[in-house]
Amino acid sequence: MAAPTGYFTQVAKAHGVKVTFTPEIEVDIREHITESTKLVWIETPSNPTLRLVDIRAVATQAHEHGVMVVVDNTFMSPYIQNPLDHGADIVVHSVTKYINGHSDVVMGVAAFNSDELHKRLSFLQNALGAVPSAFDSWLAHRGAKTLHLRAREATANATAVARALEASPHVIAVNYPGLDSHPHRAIAKKQHRDGMGGGMLSFRIRGGHAAAERFCQLTKIFTLAESLGGVESLCEVPSSMTHAGIPRDQREAVGVFDDLVRISCGVEDAEDLKKDVLQALERAVAETEGLAVDGANGANGYESGEQTL
């Protein structure tokens, strides 16, 4: 939630909007609602810790006070999660990510549960000139045709990678809602299509920030980049990349530690992705501990040597 946080704390605040952040996922939001509250913004799963929010529970509480609910559904895409079906008033997506899926469009979309809301926001969109080009629209339409295929493949790959990471002694914790060990697995089974976990995951690597950065340098298939949701697999270190602008104490309060690595699984072969993650993991931890990996190759048969990114 790096970009929305910047908007809420800098842009909205400058226009007199008061924003209250609630990192506690299971919080009773009634205690935060006042007479001036107009909107509840939910990000589920959260970026980059993959925590889930019970949309129906929050929407029910908010609507009791006449408060609108917006859900950022970028991480799941419309194929896996449909917030409007769970009580949300507005759903937003970065079309750049899963909906387009090919890393060649910069676009966003908002969907509404009422014609009146749609009319109001459409007027603002037109008045402000926030209208995508014809070619970008064509590209996004092209990508949407294969969303269901890509979402299923990315989920299968992320599940395989998450399980491999969870079994590794070099990993402190894995954040993936498709795992039975995830604290909000019950919400995933209720809100996500077939309980799917999606293509995003994150994990804490032993060895701290240095190991996290080294991991991203040593992968062969995963590319070091901040984006997500494309056909290609990506990895990044949130503390020094996507979330670098958030003060450390605020980051760590919601689980974004310096040793956290975020992964976006694409549609490559699952076994190749697992091997890549495990060889990079072993080498990164060994190097940051001052050890050497035995032999010329890593544990999974990859040639030694750093990938140029």
PDB file of C-alpha atoms in Angstrom:
ATOM      1  CA  MET A   1       0.000   0.000   0.000  1.00  0.00           C
ATOM      2  CA  ALA A   2       2.954   2.296  -0.622  1.00  0.00           C
ATOM      3  CA  ALA A   3       1.316   4.522  -3.258  1.00  0.00           C
ATOM      4  CA  PRO A   4      -2.039   4.981  -1.442  1.00  0.00           C
ATOM      5  CA  THR A   5      -0.154   5.717   1.783  1.00  0.00           C
ATOM      6  CA  GLY A   6       1.705   8.520   0.045  1.00  0.00           C
ATOM      7  CA  TYR A   7      -1.535   9.930  -1.322  1.00  0.00           C
ATOM      8  CA  PHE A   8      -3.345   9.753   2.016  1.00  0.00           C
ATOM      9  CA  THR A   9      -0.498  11.268   4.045  1.00  0.00           C
ATOM     10  CA  GLN A  10       0.604  13.939   1.573  1.00  0.00           C
ATOM     11  CA  VAL A  11      -2.077  14.858  -0.975  1.00  0.00           C
ATOM     12  CA  ALA A  12      -5.308  14.149   0.925  1.00  0.00           C
ATOM     13  CA  LYS A  13      -3.948  15.577   4.172  1.00  0.00           C
ATOM     14  CA  ALA A  14      -3.015  18.819   2.396  1.00  0.00           C
ATOM     15  CA  HIS A  15      -6.659  19.173   1.356  1.00  0.00           C
ATOM     16  CA  GLY A  16      -7.950  18.833   4.906  1.00  0.00           C
ATOM     17  CA  VAL A  17      -8.715  15.112   4.844  1.00  0.00           C
ATOM     18  CA  LYS A  18      -7.960  13.287   8.095  1.00  0.00           C
ATOM     19  CA  VAL A  19      -6.795   9.705   7.626  1.00  0.00           C
ATOM     20  CA  THR A  20      -6.655   7.009  10.319  1.00  0.00           C
ATOM     21  CA  PHE A  21      -4.559   3.907   9.624  1.00  0.00           C
ATOM     22  CA  THR A  22      -5.506   0.608  11.262  1.00  0.00           C
ATOM     23  CA  PRO A  23      -2.827  -2.061  10.761  1.00  0.00           C
ATOM     24  CA  GLU A  24      -4.789  -4.519  12.903  1.00  0.00           C
ATOM     25  CA  ILE A  25      -6.580  -6.659  10.343  1.00  0.00           C
ATOM     26  CA  GLU A  26      -9.283  -7.972  12.702  1.00  0.00           C
ATOM     27  CA  VAL A  27      -9.989  -4.544  14.218  1.00  0.00           C
ATOM     28  CA  ASP A  28     -13.559  -3.467  14.976  1.00  0.00           C
ATOM     29  CA  ILE A  29     -13.696  -0.384  12.763  1.00  0.00           C
ATOM     30  CA  ARG A  30     -16.635   1.093  14.683  1.00  0.00           C
ATOM     31  CA  GLU A  31     -14.172   2.534  17.202  1.00  0.00           C
ATOM     32  CA  HIS A  32     -12.503   4.507  14.406  1.00  0.00           C
ATOM     33  CA  ILE A  33     -15.671   5.856  12.774  1.00  0.00           C
ATOM     34  CA  THR A  34     -16.699   9.400  13.665  1.00  0.00           C
ATOM     35  CA  GLU A  35     -19.440  11.718  12.423  1.00  0.00           C
ATOM     36  CA  SER A  36     -17.058  13.040   9.773  1.00  0.00           C
ATOM     37  CA  THR A  37     -15.948   9.635   8.451  1.00  0.00           C
ATOM     38  CA  LYS A  38     -16.794   9.263   4.761  1.00  0.00           C
ATOM     39  CA  LEU A  39     -14.721   6.360   3.494  1.00  0.00           C
ATOM     40  CA  VAL A  40     -13.063   3.105   4.517  1.00  0.00           C
ATOM     41  CA  TRP A  41     -10.237   1.984   2.230  1.00  0.00           C
ATOM     42  CA  ILE A  42      -9.275  -1.697   2.281  1.00  0.00           C
ATOM     43  CA  GLU A  43      -6.304  -3.397   0.659  1.00  0.00           C
ATOM     44  CA  THR A  44      -6.723  -7.167   0.645  1.00  0.00           C
ATOM     45  CA  PRO A  45      -4.377  -8.911   0.357  1.00  0.00           C
ATOM     46  CA  SER A  46      -2.104  -6.266   1.823  1.00  0.00           C
ATOM     47  CA  ASN A  47       1.054  -5.288  -0.005  1.00  0.00           C
ATOM     48  CA  PRO A  48       3.571  -6.803   0.656  1.00  0.00           C
ATOM     49  CA  THR A  49       2.609  -8.879   3.713  1.00  0.00           C
ATOM     50  CA  LEU A  50      -0.380 -10.659   2.112  1.00  0.00           C
ATOM     51  CA  ARG A  51      -2.689 -10.224   5.093  1.00  0.00           C
ATOM     52  CA  LEU A  52      -6.404 -10.505   4.375  1.00  0.00           C
ATOM     53  CA  VAL A  53      -9.417  -8.452   5.415  1.00  0.00           C
ATOM     54  CA  ASP A  54     -12.938  -9.828   5.797  1.00  0.00           C
ATOM     55  CA  ILE A  55     -14.627  -7.475   3.343  1.00  0.00           C
ATOM     56  CA  ARG A  56     -18.177  -8.406   4.346  1.00  0.00           C
ATOM     57  CA  ALA A  57     -17.495  -7.813   8.044  1.00  0.00           C
ATOM     58  CA  VAL A  58     -15.928  -4.390   7.456  1.00  0.00           C
ATOM     59  CA  ALA A  59     -18.568  -3.335   4.914  1.00  0.00           C
ATOM     60  CA  THR A  60     -21.370  -4.273   7.298  1.00  0.00           C
ATOM     61  CA  GLN A  61     -19.894  -2.133  10.077  1.00  0.00           C
ATOM     62  CA  ALA A  62     -19.183   0.790   7.745  1.00  0.00           C
ATOM     63  CA  HIS A  63     -22.626   0.778   6.156  1.00  0.00           C
ATOM     64  CA  GLU A  64     -24.260   0.902   9.597  1.00  0.00           C
ATOM     65  CA  HIS A  65     -22.807   4.416   9.811  1.00  0.00           C
ATOM     66  CA  GLY A  66     -23.427   5.390   6.191  1.00  0.00           C
ATOM     67  CA  VAL A  67     -19.736   5.083   5.311  1.00  0.00           C
ATOM     68  CA  MET A  68     -18.610   3.998   1.856  1.00  0.00           C
ATOM     69  CA  VAL A  69     -16.146   1.103   1.378  1.00  0.00           C
ATOM     70  CA  VAL A  70     -13.453   0.965  -1.306  1.00  0.00           C
ATOM     71  CA  VAL A  71     -11.350  -2.154  -1.911  1.00  0.00           C
ATOM     72  CA  ASP A  72      -8.034  -2.259  -3.757  1.00  0.00           C
ATOM     73  CA  ASN A  73      -8.222  -5.651  -5.457  1.00  0.00           C
ATOM     74  CA  THR A  74      -5.042  -5.386  -7.535  1.00  0.00           C
ATOM     75  CA  PHE A  75      -3.280  -8.394  -5.966  1.00  0.00           C
ATOM     76  CA  MET A  76      -6.170 -10.787  -6.603  1.00  0.00           C
ATOM     77  CA  SER A  77      -7.701  -9.545  -9.876  1.00  0.00           C
ATOM     78  CA  PRO A  78     -11.423  -9.913 -10.683  1.00  0.00           C
ATOM     79  CA  TYR A  79     -10.907 -13.575 -11.524  1.00  0.00           C
ATOM     80  CA  ILE A  80      -9.990 -14.575  -7.971  1.00  0.00           C
ATOM     81  CA  GLN A  81     -11.859 -12.041  -5.821  1.00  0.00           C
ATOM     82  CA  ASN A  82     -14.969  -9.915  -6.413  1.00  0.00           C
ATOM     83  CA  PRO A  83     -15.284  -7.371  -3.566  1.00  0.00           C
ATOM     84  CA  LEU A  84     -18.616  -6.000  -4.837  1.00  0.00           C
ATOM     85  CA  ASP A  85     -20.129  -9.407  -4.074  1.00  0.00           C
ATOM     86  CA  HIS A  86     -18.960  -9.023  -0.463  1.00  0.00           C
ATOM     87  CA  GLY A  87     -20.420  -5.582   0.198  1.00  0.00           C
ATOM     88  CA  ALA A  88     -17.855  -3.138  -1.200  1.00  0.00           C
ATOM     89  CA  ASP A  89     -19.147   0.036  -2.868  1.00  0.00           C
ATOM     90  CA  ILE A  90     -16.153   0.637  -5.137  1.00  0.00           C
ATOM     91  CA  VAL A  91     -13.364  -1.649  -6.341  1.00  0.00           C
ATOM     92  CA  VAL A  92     -10.120  -0.330  -7.795  1.00  0.00           C
ATOM     93  CA  HIS A  93      -7.429  -2.149  -9.752  1.00  0.00           C
ATOM     94  CA  SER A  94      -4.112  -1.264 -11.254  1.00  0.00           C
ATOM     95  CA  VAL A  95      -4.878  -2.570 -14.743  1.00  0.00           C
ATOM     96  CA  THR A  96      -1.119  -2.436 -15.318  1.00  0.00           C
ATOM     97  CA  LYS A  97      -0.814  -5.587 -13.239  1.00  0.00           C
ATOM     98  CA  TYR A  98      -2.921  -8.766 -13.593  1.00  0.00           C
ATOM     99  CA  ILE A  99      -5.751  -7.512 -15.799  1.00  0.00           C
ATOM    100  CA  ASN A 100      -3.361  -6.449 -18.552  1.00  0.00           C
ATOM    101  CA  GLY A 101      -0.735  -8.998 -17.566  1.00  0.00           C
ATOM    102  CA  HIS A 102       1.983  -8.151 -20.087  1.00  0.00           C
ATOM    103  CA  SER A 103       3.791  -5.217 -18.440  1.00  0.00           C
ATOM    104  CA  ASP A 104       3.116  -2.838 -21.330  1.00  0.00           C
ATOM    105  CA  VAL A 105       0.245  -0.639 -20.078  1.00  0.00           C
ATOM    106  CA  VAL A 106      -0.083   2.002 -17.352  1.00  0.00           C
ATOM    107  CA  MET A 107      -3.767   2.168 -16.424  1.00  0.00           C
ATOM    108  CA  GLY A 108      -6.241   1.951 -13.561  1.00  0.00           C
ATOM    109  CA  VAL A 109      -9.916   1.071 -13.275  1.00  0.00           C
ATOM    110  CA  ALA A 110     -12.740   1.619 -10.795  1.00  0.00           C
ATOM    111  CA  ALA A 111     -15.913  -0.489 -10.654  1.00  0.00           C
ATOM    112  CA  PHE A 112     -19.065   0.495  -8.759  1.00  0.00           C
ATOM    113  CA  ASN A 113     -22.074  -1.129  -7.129  1.00  0.00           C
ATOM    114  CA  SER A 114     -24.488   1.614  -8.230  1.00  0.00           C
ATOM    115  CA  ASP A 115     -25.249   3.655 -11.327  1.00  0.00           C
ATOM    116  CA  GLU A 116     -25.212   6.857  -9.267  1.00  0.00           C
ATOM    117  CA  LEU A 117     -21.650   6.287  -8.077  1.00  0.00           C
ATOM    118  CA  HIS A 118     -20.601   5.424 -11.607  1.00  0.00           C
ATOM    119  CA  LYS A 119     -22.161   8.608 -12.955  1.00  0.00           C
ATOM    120  CA  ARG A 120     -20.464  10.807 -10.346  1.00  0.00           C
ATOM    121  CA  LEU A 121     -17.001   9.357 -10.844  1.00  0.00           C
ATOM    122  CA  SER A 122     -17.313   9.202 -14.635  1.00  0.00           C
ATOM    123  CA  PHE A 123     -17.971  12.946 -14.661  1.00  0.00           C
ATOM    124  CA  LEU A 124     -14.829  13.577 -12.614  1.00  0.00           C
ATOM    125  CA  GLN A 125     -12.798  11.276 -14.848  1.00  0.00           C
ATOM    126  CA  ASN A 126     -13.888  13.208 -17.927  1.00  0.00           C
ATOM    127  CA  ALA A 127     -13.449  16.611 -16.300  1.00  0.00           C
ATOM    128  CA  LEU A 128      -9.934  15.803 -15.100  1.00  0.00           C
ATOM    129  CA  GLY A 129      -8.903  14.154 -18.362  1.00  0.00           C
ATOM    130  CA  ALA A 130      -7.977  10.828 -16.752  1.00  0.00           C
ATOM    131  CA  VAL A 131      -8.947   8.876 -19.858  1.00  0.00           C
ATOM    132  CA  PRO A 132      -6.747   6.067 -21.263  1.00  0.00           C
ATOM    133  CA  SER A 133      -5.632   6.090 -24.871  1.00  0.00           C
ATOM    134  CA  ALA A 134      -7.299   3.885 -27.463  1.00  0.00           C
ATOM    135  CA  PHE A 135      -4.175   1.768 -27.879  1.00  0.00           C
ATOM    136  CA  ASP A 136      -3.726   1.238 -24.134  1.00  0.00           C
ATOM    137  CA  SER A 137      -7.385   0.222 -23.945  1.00  0.00           C
ATOM    138  CA  TRP A 138      -6.833  -2.264 -26.773  1.00  0.00           C
ATOM    139  CA  LEU A 139      -3.798  -3.735 -25.005  1.00  0.00           C
ATOM    140  CA  ALA A 140      -5.709  -4.106 -21.730  1.00  0.00           C
ATOM    141  CA  HIS A 141      -8.615  -5.751 -23.553  1.00  0.00           C
ATOM    142  CA  ARG A 142      -6.170  -8.172 -25.159  1.00  0.00           C
ATOM    143  CA  GLY A 143      -4.709  -9.054 -21.763  1.00  0.00           C
ATOM    144  CA  ALA A 144      -8.081  -9.500 -20.070  1.00  0.00           C
ATOM    145  CA  LYS A 145      -8.904 -12.315 -22.490  1.00  0.00           C
ATOM    146  CA  THR A 146      -6.295 -14.558 -20.869  1.00  0.00           C
ATOM    147  CA  LEU A 147      -6.681 -13.369 -17.268  1.00  0.00           C
ATOM    148  CA  HIS A 148      -8.299 -16.609 -16.118  1.00  0.00           C
ATOM    149  CA  LEU A 149      -5.487 -18.699 -17.602  1.00  0.00           C
ATOM    150  CA  ARG A 150      -2.718 -16.519 -16.209  1.00  0.00           C
ATOM    151  CA  ALA A 151      -4.309 -16.236 -12.759  1.00  0.00           C
ATOM    152  CA  ARG A 152      -4.598 -20.006 -12.425  1.00  0.00           C
ATOM    153  CA  GLU A 153      -1.025 -20.615 -13.573  1.00  0.00           C
ATOM    154  CA  ALA A 154       0.416 -17.864 -11.377  1.00  0.00           C
ATOM    155  CA  THR A 155      -1.475 -19.263  -8.385  1.00  0.00           C
ATOM    156  CA  ALA A 156      -0.191 -22.783  -9.017  1.00  0.00           C
ATOM    157  CA  ASN A 157       3.361 -21.464  -9.306  1.00  0.00           C
ATOM    158  CA  ALA A 158       3.109 -19.285  -6.204  1.00  0.00           C
ATOM    159  CA  THR A 159       1.715 -22.203  -4.210  1.00  0.00           C
ATOM    160  CA  ALA A 160       4.628 -24.415  -5.263  1.00  0.00           C
ATOM    161  CA  VAL A 161       7.199 -21.728  -4.473  1.00  0.00           C
ATOM    162  CA  ALA A 162       5.584 -20.871  -1.124  1.00  0.00           C
ATOM    163  CA  ARG A 163       5.627 -24.508  -0.030  1.00  0.00           C
ATOM    164  CA  ALA A 164       9.288 -24.842  -1.005  1.00  0.00           C
ATOM    165  CA  LEU A 165      10.176 -21.692   0.921  1.00  0.00           C
ATOM    166  CA  GLU A 166       8.181 -22.782   3.966  1.00  0.00           C
ATOM    167  CA  ALA A 167      10.228 -25.985   4.115  1.00  0.00           C
ATOM    168  CA  SER A 168      13.586 -24.196   3.866  1.00  0.00           C
ATOM    169  CA  PRO A 169      15.752 -23.628   6.964  1.00  0.00           C
ATOM    170  CA  HIS A 170      16.913 -20.358   5.377  1.00  0.00           C
ATOM    171  CA  VAL A 171      13.460 -18.785   5.679  1.00  0.00           C
ATOM    172  CA  ILE A 172      12.025 -17.165   8.809  1.00  0.00           C
ATOM    173  CA  ALA A 173       8.416 -16.873   7.629  1.00  0.00           C
ATOM    174  CA  VAL A 174       6.322 -17.116   4.458  1.00  0.00           C
ATOM    175  CA  ASN A 175       3.326 -14.896   3.744  1.00  0.00           C
ATOM    176  CA  TYR A 176       0.974 -16.580   1.289  1.00  0.00           C
ATOM    177  CA  PRO A 177      -2.817 -16.912   1.727  1.00  0.00           C
ATOM    178  CA  GLY A 178      -2.832 -20.163  -0.233  1.00  0.00           C
ATOM    179  CA  LEU A 179      -0.986 -21.971   2.559  1.00  0.00           C
ATOM    180  CA  ASP A 180      -2.933 -23.675   5.335  1.00  0.00           C
ATOM    181  CA  SER A 181      -0.502 -22.063   7.787  1.00  0.00           C
ATOM    182  CA  HIS A 182      -1.605 -18.555   6.793  1.00  0.00           C
ATOM    183  CA  PRO A 183      -3.444 -16.881   9.711  1.00  0.00           C
ATOM    184  CA  HIS A 184      -6.249 -15.708   7.404  1.00  0.00           C
ATOM    185  CA  ARG A 185      -6.646 -18.895   5.384  1.00  0.00           C
ATOM    186  CA  ALA A 186     -10.320 -19.085   6.381  1.00  0.00           C
ATOM    187  CA  ILE A 187     -10.941 -15.671   4.800  1.00  0.00           C
ATOM    188  CA  ALA A 188      -9.240 -16.794   1.597  1.00  0.00           C
ATOM    189  CA  LYS A 189     -11.495 -19.832   1.407  1.00  0.00           C
ATOM    190  CA  LYS A 190     -14.536 -17.591   1.852  1.00  0.00           C
ATOM    191  CA  GLN A 191     -13.594 -14.654  -0.392  1.00  0.00           C
ATOM    192  CA  HIS A 192     -11.335 -16.100  -3.095  1.00  0.00           C
ATOM    193  CA  ARG A 193     -12.404 -18.323  -5.972  1.00  0.00           C
ATOM    194  CA  ASP A 194     -11.766 -21.918  -4.874  1.00  0.00           C
ATOM    195  CA  GLY A 195      -9.666 -20.552  -2.000  1.00  0.00           C
ATOM    196  CA  MET A 196      -6.922 -19.523  -4.427  1.00  0.00           C
ATOM    197  CA  GLY A 197      -3.946 -17.682  -2.961  1.00  0.00           C
ATOM    198  CA  GLY A 198      -3.046 -15.708  -6.076  1.00  0.00           C
ATOM    199  CA  GLY A 199       0.357 -15.163  -7.632  1.00  0.00           C
ATOM    200  CA  MET A 200       1.902 -12.901  -4.967  1.00  0.00           C
ATOM    201  CA  LEU A 201       3.858 -13.949  -1.884  1.00  0.00           C
ATOM    202  CA  SER A 202       6.557 -12.639   0.415  1.00  0.00           C
ATOM    203  CA  PHE A 203       9.033 -14.196   2.817  1.00  0.00           C
ATOM    204  CA  ARG A 204      11.619 -13.218   5.421  1.00  0.00           C
ATOM    205  CA  ILE A 205      15.100 -14.506   4.660  1.00  0.00           C
ATOM    206  CA  ARG A 206      17.746 -15.334   7.255  1.00  0.00           C
ATOM    207  CA  GLY A 207      20.664 -12.952   6.963  1.00  0.00           C
ATOM    208  CA  GLY A 208      18.811  -9.655   7.069  1.00  0.00           C
ATOM    209  CA  HIS A 209      18.644  -6.945   4.446  1.00  0.00           C
ATOM    210  CA  ALA A 210      21.929  -7.964   2.829  1.00  0.00           C
ATOM    211  CA  ALA A 211      20.652 -11.490   2.222  1.00  0.00           C
ATOM    212  CA  ALA A 212      17.361 -10.169   0.847  1.00  0.00           C
ATOM    213  CA  GLU A 213      19.129  -7.968  -1.679  1.00  0.00           C
ATOM    214  CA  ARG A 214      21.607 -10.702  -2.589  1.00  0.00           C
ATOM    215  CA  PHE A 215      18.763 -13.156  -3.174  1.00  0.00           C
ATOM    216  CA  CYS A 216      17.250 -10.839  -5.778  1.00  0.00           C
ATOM    217  CA  GLN A 217      20.626 -10.532  -7.497  1.00  0.00           C
ATOM    218  CA  LEU A 218      21.196 -14.290  -7.652  1.00  0.00           C
ATOM    219  CA  THR A 219      17.928 -15.437  -9.212  1.00  0.00           C
ATOM    220  CA  LYS A 220      18.120 -16.628 -12.817  1.00  0.00           C
ATOM    221  CA  ILE A 221      14.453 -16.535 -13.830  1.00  0.00           C
ATOM    222  CA  PHE A 222      13.012 -13.978 -11.432  1.00  0.00           C
ATOM    223  CA  THR A 223      13.824 -10.420 -12.510  1.00  0.00           C
ATOM    224  CA  LEU A 224      14.553  -7.706  -9.953  1.00  0.00           C
ATOM    225  CA  ALA A 225      11.737  -5.198 -10.494  1.00  0.00           C
ATOM    226  CA  GLU A 226       9.021  -3.404  -8.526  1.00  0.00           C
ATOM    227  CA  SER A 227       6.014  -4.322 -10.652  1.00  0.00           C
ATOM    228  CA  LEU A 228       3.832  -7.428 -10.455  1.00  0.00           C
ATOM    229  CA  GLY A 229       1.092  -9.409 -12.146  1.00  0.00           C
ATOM    230  CA  GLY A 230       2.771 -10.002 -15.502  1.00  0.00           C
ATOM    231  CA  VAL A 231       3.573 -13.233 -17.307  1.00  0.00           C
ATOM    232  CA  GLU A 232       7.165 -12.946 -16.093  1.00  0.00           C
ATOM    233  CA  SER A 233       8.252 -13.665 -12.519  1.00  0.00           C
ATOM    234  CA  LEU A 234       9.647 -10.765 -10.475  1.00  0.00           C
ATOM    235  CA  CYS A 235      11.241 -10.230  -7.071  1.00  0.00           C
ATOM    236  CA  GLU A 236      12.054  -7.150  -5.001  1.00  0.00           C
ATOM    237  CA  VAL A 237      13.005  -5.935  -1.511  1.00  0.00           C
ATOM    238  CA  PRO A 238      10.149  -3.700  -0.264  1.00  0.00           C
ATOM    239  CA  SER A 239      12.169  -1.942   2.451  1.00  0.00           C
ATOM    240  CA  SER A 240      14.553  -0.457  -0.108  1.00  0.00           C
ATOM    241  CA  MET A 241      12.254  -0.339  -3.131  1.00  0.00           C
ATOM    242  CA  THR A 242       8.434  -0.148  -3.141  1.00  0.00           C
ATOM    243  CA  HIS A 243       8.134   0.858   0.525  1.00  0.00           C
ATOM    244  CA  ALA A 244      11.389   2.785   0.948  1.00  0.00           C
ATOM    245  CA  GLY A 245       9.515   6.052   1.447  1.00  0.00           C
ATOM    246  CA  ILE A 246       7.687   4.789   4.536  1.00  0.00           C
ATOM    247  CA  PRO A 247       9.477   5.353   7.884  1.00  0.00           C
ATOM    248  CA  ARG A 248      11.050   2.190   9.267  1.00  0.00           C
ATOM    249  CA  ASP A 249       8.989   2.104  12.463  1.00  0.00           C
ATOM    250  CA  GLN A 250       5.767   2.349  10.449  1.00  0.00           C
ATOM    251  CA  ARG A 251       6.924  -0.355   8.036  1.00  0.00           C
ATOM    252  CA  GLU A 252       7.907  -2.779  10.754  1.00  0.00           C
ATOM    253  CA  ALA A 253       4.663  -2.168  12.646  1.00  0.00           C
ATOM    254  CA  VAL A 254       2.838  -3.868   9.770  1.00  0.00           C
ATOM    255  CA  GLY A 255       5.444  -6.559   9.120  1.00  0.00           C
ATOM    256  CA  VAL A 256       7.562  -4.960   6.394  1.00  0.00           C
ATOM    257  CA  PHE A 257      11.001  -5.788   7.774  1.00  0.00           C
ATOM    258  CA  ASP A 258      14.357  -5.222   6.093  1.00  0.00           C
ATOM    259  CA  ASP A 259      14.717  -8.966   5.455  1.00  0.00           C
ATOM    260  CA  LEU A 260      11.413  -9.235   3.566  1.00  0.00           C
ATOM    261  CA  VAL A 261      11.414 -10.276  -0.106  1.00  0.00           C
ATOM    262  CA  ARG A 262       8.320  -9.892  -2.293  1.00  0.00           C
ATOM    263  CA  ILE A 263       7.730 -12.255  -5.197  1.00  0.00           C
ATOM    264  CA  SER A 264       5.341 -12.070  -8.140  1.00  0.00           C
ATOM    265  CA  CYS A 265       5.067 -15.459  -9.820  1.00  0.00           C
ATOM    266  CA  GLY A 266       4.517 -15.491 -13.557  1.00  0.00           C
ATOM    267  CA  VAL A 267       3.551 -18.344 -15.848  1.00  0.00           C
ATOM    268  CA  GLU A 268       6.894 -20.106 -16.245  1.00  0.00           C
ATOM    269  CA  ASP A 269       7.368 -23.763 -15.304  1.00  0.00           C
ATOM    270  CA  ALA A 270       6.780 -24.328 -11.587  1.00  0.00           C
ATOM    271  CA  GLU A 271       9.769 -26.638 -11.122  1.00  0.00           C
ATOM    272  CA  ASP A 272      12.082 -24.106 -12.750  1.00  0.00           C
ATOM    273  CA  LEU A 273      10.814 -21.387 -10.428  1.00  0.00           C
ATOM    274  CA  LYS A 274      11.270 -23.567  -7.343  1.00  0.00           C
ATOM    275  CA  LYS A 275      14.820 -24.476  -8.341  1.00  0.00           C
ATOM    276  CA  ASP A 276      15.652 -20.845  -9.007  1.00  0.00           C
ATOM    277  CA  VAL A 277      14.313 -19.675  -5.650  1.00  0.00           C
ATOM    278  CA  LEU A 278      16.072 -22.402  -3.688  1.00  0.00           C
ATOM    279  CA  GLN A 279      19.475 -21.947  -5.346  1.00  0.00           C
ATOM    280  CA  ALA A 280      19.346 -18.174  -4.867  1.00  0.00           C
ATOM    281  CA  LEU A 281      18.193 -18.623  -1.277  1.00  0.00           C
ATOM    282  CA  GLU A 282      21.006 -21.005  -0.368  1.00  0.00           C
ATOM    283  CA  ARG A 283      23.691 -18.876  -1.985  1.00  0.00           C
ATOM    284  CA  ALA A 284      22.401 -15.579  -0.585  1.00  0.00           C
ATOM    285  CA  VAL A 285      22.308 -16.876   2.978  1.00  0.00           C
ATOM    286  CA  ALA A 286      25.697 -18.576   2.638  1.00  0.00           C
ATOM    287  CA  GLU A 287      27.355 -15.460   1.230  1.00  0.00           C
ATOM    288  CA  THR A 288      25.959 -13.152   3.881  1.00  0.00           C
ATOM    289  CA  GLU A 289      27.095 -15.571   6.581  1.00  0.00           C
ATOM    290  CA  GLY A 290      30.594 -15.570   5.059  1.00  0.00           C
ATOM    291  CA  LEU A 291      30.279 -19.153   3.841  1.00  0.00           C
ATOM    292  CA  ALA A 292      30.809 -20.671   0.412  1.00  0.00           C
ATOM    293  CA  VAL A 293      28.474 -22.958  -1.475  1.00  0.00           C
ATOM    294  CA  ASP A 294      30.183 -26.271  -2.164  1.00  0.00           C
ATOM    295  CA  GLY A 295      31.124 -26.953  -5.765  1.00  0.00           C
ATOM    296  CA  ALA A 296      30.851 -24.821  -8.862  1.00  0.00           C
ATOM    297  CA  ASN A 297      27.085 -25.144  -8.912  1.00  0.00           C
ATOM    298  CA  GLY A 298      24.325 -24.335  -6.450  1.00  0.00           C
ATOM    299  CA  ALA A 299      22.267 -27.026  -4.754  1.00  0.00           C
ATOM    300  CA  ASN A 300      19.826 -27.215  -7.644  1.00  0.00           C
ATOM    301  CA  GLY A 301      22.237 -27.559 -10.546  1.00  0.00           C
ATOM    302  CA  TYR A 302      22.475 -23.921 -11.640  1.00  0.00           C
ATOM    303  CA  GLU A 303      25.857 -22.663 -12.710  1.00  0.00           C
ATOM    304  CA  SER A 304      27.458 -20.324 -10.219  1.00  0.00           C
ATOM    305  CA  GLY A 305      27.803 -16.682 -11.152  1.00  0.00           C
ATOM    306  CA  GLU A 306      25.716 -13.591 -10.725  1.00  0.00           C
ATOM    307  CA  GLN A 307      22.988 -12.657 -13.158  1.00  0.00           C
ATOM    308  CA  THR A 308      23.239  -9.213 -14.662  1.00  0.00           C
ATOM    309  CA  LEU A 309      19.972  -7.372 -14.124  1.00  0.00           C
TER     310      LEU A 309
END
